[in-house]
Structure formats: C-alpha cells, structure tokens
C-alpha cells in the first residue's frame, strides 16, 4: 500500500492544505472539514487488490469527510465502499441513517449518493472500494443497508473481518497472481456478508456461495482439529449440508474431506514437532493434541506423509535431546 500522505512529513503550515488535497482530490471528489487550529496527525495510504481498491486512514485529529450532491452531479465513480474500523469509532451517515462503528465492525455506503464519515477521536480504518456491478445483489436491498452496522462475530462476517484486516496490513507484499485470487475471495466474502445482513442470501451467485461455504468449512476444521470426533459427518452437520454436498465442495481440490482433515492435523503436528518450546512434549502428546490418538497409527500416517517417523523428524529438526 502506497502512502499518499504522512502528516509529519509535511511542514506544519502546509499540513491541512496537503491533507485536504489528498482527501478531496485523490480519494474524492470530497469535502473535508478540519478545525484549522487543530494539530494534524496521521497518514493515508491506498492501493489495489485486483479490481478492489484498498485505502487506510490513521489519524488522531477529529475531522469529517463529506460527499455532496454537487460533487456527485460533477461525475461519480460507480462504486460501493465498505469501511472496516480497525480501531476507534468512526461515524458513518447516509440515507438518513447514522452508525458509530465499533472496532471490527463493517458498514456499506454508496459513493454515488451523499454521505458523511466523521472521526470524533483517534481512528484507524480500512476502506474497500468495489465496482458497483461486482455486488450481485438487488439495488433496493443494498440501498436499505447503507450506514447500517454489520456484525463480524458470526456468519460470513466472522471470516471477513480478519481477512480484510490482514489484506490491509499486507497489501504491498502480494504478488500479482496472489492479489488477483485474493480479490475474488474478498468479493465473494463481502457479497455474502452483505447479502446475509440484507436477508438476500438467495441472491448470491452459486459460485460465490460455494466458495464462501468452503472458507467457512476450512475455518471450522482449523478450529476443531484437536477434537478426535471431527470427521466429515460432523463438518456437514455443523454447516447444515449433506455429506454429498460437502464432498462436492472439495472436488476442485482433488481431495476428500477426511483426507483434508488428516492433512491439516499432520501439518499441525509437524509444526509442533519442530518447535523447540514443545520439545518436552511426548510425540504421542503432540498427536493427541491435534486429534490423532494412538501412537502407532499416528506414526504410520506421519511416515506416509513425510517419509520418516515423527520421532526421527523431531531429532532432525531439533537435534538429540539434552
């Protein structure tokens, strides 16, 4: 993510004008209201992830950003924007609604209609700009959802918030092919999150719904790897799908659900066996920690996957015990 402005890099007498220029021109057209006597601190960054624009604003200076009818008449980019509060509580207003976003919450707004985004105290937020036609949902449903807080503690929102945060922090490290794939993941997740909030889940394209479900399954598997009872039937039941539907989700990976669970368990075991901090934990204890009780069975699985028994792998990584 490129830094568009860092307040401390600009002489104090020019900071307000430089900040307004970036906000109003580079990110707009917008209006920016700042107390001229307030010390200006913060930075603004921007970049792209495929077709998704990603911006980040960090500031401790109270001010507000406005999109006016006059600016919209001058020409409007066909965008929806989603704002994620990383810290602080920005206030979004649009279509007669107002919401104060708690950290970790999302909200949608339409760049083609007037809005206000205000920072009454220190904030760190990410803004994702989405092509208008990329959200394959009814326009009237989207219009009812602007400036409405979207929870991120369950459903697709619980997947979206940490992913969007990670994308914001790591944007400049992605290679072009990775960025293109991640762009699709972000669009699928945001479409599903917004559709769930708008009670329009049926409007999500089948492909997006399947990809989002697979992400949910992956997250569920990672969370429950230590449970010996984790198996395809348990995964299917937790996601209210049939075993047949679940197996179909995994076909593009060229593996089965059971094989994927086993692979993830073995990878966690391999990581722990190479961790010096866990050198005192018996091999059987490492295996049981990740849902693979039975030393002989675990040893056989590990040898098949990595070409050597787990104890030998640990010695190769950590050296002989002292």
PDB file of N, CA and C in Angstrom, residues 227-261:
ATOM      1  N   UNK A 227     -10.191 -31.979  18.162  1.00  0.00           N
ATOM      2  CA  UNK A 227     -11.314 -32.828  18.568  1.00  0.00           C
ATOM      3  C   UNK A 227     -11.244 -34.156  17.806  1.00  0.00           C
ATOM      4  N   UNK A 228     -10.997 -35.279  18.494  1.00  0.00           N
ATOM      5  CA  UNK A 228     -10.926 -36.565  17.785  1.00  0.00           C
ATOM      6  C   UNK A 228     -12.209 -36.908  17.048  1.00  0.00           C
ATOM      7  N   UNK A 229     -13.319 -36.292  17.446  1.00  0.00           N
ATOM      8  CA  UNK A 229     -14.592 -36.566  16.790  1.00  0.00           C
ATOM      9  C   UNK A 229     -14.823 -35.782  15.518  1.00  0.00           C
ATOM     10  N   UNK A 230     -13.862 -34.935  15.139  1.00  0.00           N
ATOM     11  CA  UNK A 230     -14.013 -34.172  13.900  1.00  0.00           C
ATOM     12  C   UNK A 230     -13.899 -35.113  12.712  1.00  0.00           C
ATOM     13  N   UNK A 231     -14.968 -35.223  11.948  1.00  0.00           N
ATOM     14  CA  UNK A 231     -14.974 -36.057  10.748  1.00  0.00           C
ATOM     15  C   UNK A 231     -15.941 -35.433   9.744  1.00  0.00           C
ATOM     16  N   UNK A 232     -16.029 -35.967   8.532  1.00  0.00           N
ATOM     17  CA  UNK A 232     -16.914 -35.347   7.530  1.00  0.00           C
ATOM     18  C   UNK A 232     -18.350 -35.190   8.006  1.00  0.00           C
ATOM     19  N   UNK A 233     -18.863 -36.163   8.728  1.00  0.00           N
ATOM     20  CA  UNK A 233     -20.256 -36.057   9.188  1.00  0.00           C
ATOM     21  C   UNK A 233     -20.424 -34.879  10.148  1.00  0.00           C
ATOM     22  N   UNK A 234     -19.451 -34.679  11.044  1.00  0.00           N
ATOM     23  CA  UNK A 234     -19.533 -33.564  11.985  1.00  0.00           C
ATOM     24  C   UNK A 234     -19.447 -32.233  11.252  1.00  0.00           C
ATOM     25  N   UNK A 235     -18.581 -32.145  10.246  1.00  0.00           N
ATOM     26  CA  UNK A 235     -18.449 -30.908   9.471  1.00  0.00           C
ATOM     27  C   UNK A 235     -19.740 -30.615   8.716  1.00  0.00           C
ATOM     28  N   UNK A 236     -20.304 -31.634   8.086  1.00  0.00           N
ATOM     29  CA  UNK A 236     -21.546 -31.437   7.333  1.00  0.00           C
ATOM     30  C   UNK A 236     -22.675 -30.984   8.253  1.00  0.00           C
ATOM     31  N   UNK A 237     -22.793 -31.616   9.411  1.00  0.00           N
ATOM     32  CA  UNK A 237     -23.862 -31.258  10.341  1.00  0.00           C
ATOM     33  C   UNK A 237     -23.708 -29.825  10.825  1.00  0.00           C
ATOM     34  N   UNK A 238     -22.474 -29.404  11.093  1.00  0.00           N
ATOM     35  CA  UNK A 238     -22.243 -28.046  11.595  1.00  0.00           C
ATOM     36  C   UNK A 238     -22.604 -26.988  10.568  1.00  0.00           C
ATOM     37  N   UNK A 239     -22.591 -27.350   9.282  1.00  0.00           N
ATOM     38  CA  UNK A 239     -22.866 -26.368   8.229  1.00  0.00           C
ATOM     39  C   UNK A 239     -24.198 -26.624   7.514  1.00  0.00           C
ATOM     40  N   UNK A 240     -24.987 -27.534   8.079  1.00  0.00           N
ATOM     41  CA  UNK A 240     -26.345 -27.790   7.593  1.00  0.00           C
ATOM     42  C   UNK A 240     -26.355 -28.163   6.105  1.00  0.00           C
ATOM     43  N   UNK A 241     -25.409 -29.006   5.717  1.00  0.00           N
ATOM     44  CA  UNK A 241     -25.370 -29.527   4.350  1.00  0.00           C
ATOM     45  C   UNK A 241     -25.261 -31.044   4.420  1.00  0.00           C
ATOM     46  N   UNK A 242     -25.580 -31.695   3.313  1.00  0.00           N
ATOM     47  CA  UNK A 242     -25.449 -33.147   3.269  1.00  0.00           C
ATOM     48  C   UNK A 242     -23.989 -33.533   3.045  1.00  0.00           C
ATOM     49  N   UNK A 243     -23.658 -34.774   3.369  1.00  0.00           N
ATOM     50  CA  UNK A 243     -22.301 -35.263   3.095  1.00  0.00           C
ATOM     51  C   UNK A 243     -21.969 -35.163   1.610  1.00  0.00           C
ATOM     52  N   UNK A 244     -22.963 -35.438   0.785  1.00  0.00           N
ATOM     53  CA  UNK A 244     -22.730 -35.362  -0.658  1.00  0.00           C
ATOM     54  C   UNK A 244     -22.361 -33.937  -1.074  1.00  0.00           C
ATOM     55  N   UNK A 245     -23.100 -32.949  -0.552  1.00  0.00           N
ATOM     56  CA  UNK A 245     -22.776 -31.548  -0.859  1.00  0.00           C
ATOM     57  C   UNK A 245     -21.382 -31.184  -0.361  1.00  0.00           C
ATOM     58  N   UNK A 246     -21.048 -31.656   0.825  1.00  0.00           N
ATOM     59  CA  UNK A 246     -19.735 -31.355   1.394  1.00  0.00           C
ATOM     60  C   UNK A 246     -18.624 -31.940   0.536  1.00  0.00           C
ATOM     61  N   UNK A 247     -18.778 -33.186   0.128  1.00  0.00           N
ATOM     62  CA  UNK A 247     -17.742 -33.810  -0.703  1.00  0.00           C
ATOM     63  C   UNK A 247     -17.604 -33.095  -2.044  1.00  0.00           C
ATOM     64  N   UNK A 248     -18.733 -32.595  -2.566  1.00  0.00           N
ATOM     65  CA  UNK A 248     -18.676 -31.886  -3.841  1.00  0.00           C
ATOM     66  C   UNK A 248     -17.859 -30.600  -3.717  1.00  0.00           C
ATOM     67  N   UNK A 249     -17.929 -29.950  -2.550  1.00  0.00           N
ATOM     68  CA  UNK A 249     -17.146 -28.731  -2.331  1.00  0.00           C
ATOM     69  C   UNK A 249     -15.651 -28.982  -2.478  1.00  0.00           C
ATOM     70  N   UNK A 250     -15.211 -30.170  -2.077  1.00  0.00           N
ATOM     71  CA  UNK A 250     -13.782 -30.469  -2.061  1.00  0.00           C
ATOM     72  C   UNK A 250     -13.267 -31.036  -3.383  1.00  0.00           C
ATOM     73  N   UNK A 251     -14.148 -31.339  -4.311  1.00  0.00           N
ATOM     74  CA  UNK A 251     -13.716 -31.923  -5.581  1.00  0.00           C
ATOM     75  C   UNK A 251     -12.693 -31.072  -6.321  1.00  0.00           C
ATOM     76  N   UNK A 252     -12.849 -29.724  -6.386  1.00  0.00           N
ATOM     77  CA  UNK A 252     -11.828 -28.935  -7.092  1.00  0.00           C
ATOM     78  C   UNK A 252     -10.432 -29.044  -6.478  1.00  0.00           C
ATOM     79  N   UNK A 253     -10.332 -29.412  -5.214  1.00  0.00           N
ATOM     80  CA  UNK A 253      -9.030 -29.583  -4.578  1.00  0.00           C
ATOM     81  C   UNK A 253      -8.397 -30.938  -4.887  1.00  0.00           C
ATOM     82  N   UNK A 254      -9.165 -31.813  -5.456  1.00  0.00           N
ATOM     83  CA  UNK A 254      -8.637 -33.140  -5.749  1.00  0.00           C
ATOM     84  C   UNK A 254      -8.394 -33.967  -4.504  1.00  0.00           C
ATOM     85  N   UNK A 255      -9.173 -33.736  -3.456  1.00  0.00           N
ATOM     86  CA  UNK A 255      -9.024 -34.483  -2.221  1.00  0.00           C
ATOM     87  C   UNK A 255     -10.391 -34.687  -1.600  1.00  0.00           C
ATOM     88  N   UNK A 256     -10.431 -35.471  -0.537  1.00  0.00           N
ATOM     89  CA  UNK A 256     -11.684 -35.698   0.176  1.00  0.00           C
ATOM     90  C   UNK A 256     -11.671 -34.897   1.478  1.00  0.00           C
ATOM     91  N   UNK A 257     -12.837 -34.800   2.100  1.00  0.00           N
ATOM     92  CA  UNK A 257     -12.931 -34.071   3.363  1.00  0.00           C
ATOM     93  C   UNK A 257     -12.063 -34.748   4.425  1.00  0.00           C
ATOM     94  N   UNK A 258     -12.155 -36.066   4.523  1.00  0.00           N
ATOM     95  CA  UNK A 258     -11.383 -36.794   5.533  1.00  0.00           C
ATOM     96  C   UNK A 258      -9.888 -36.621   5.297  1.00  0.00           C
ATOM     97  N   UNK A 259      -9.471 -36.677   4.040  1.00  0.00           N
ATOM     98  CA  UNK A 259      -8.048 -36.520   3.725  1.00  0.00           C
ATOM     99  C   UNK A 259      -7.577 -35.110   4.072  1.00  0.00           C
ATOM    100  N   UNK A 260      -8.433 -34.115   3.854  1.00  0.00           N
ATOM    101  CA  UNK A 260      -8.062 -32.742   4.178  1.00  0.00           C
ATOM    102  C   UNK A 260      -7.901 -32.560   5.688  1.00  0.00           C
ATOM    103  N   UNK A 261      -8.834 -33.117   6.465  1.00  0.00           N
ATOM    104  CA  UNK A 261      -8.729 -33.040   7.925  1.00  0.00           C
ATOM    105  C   UNK A 261      -7.432 -33.710   8.388  1.00  0.00           C
TER     106      UNK A 261
END
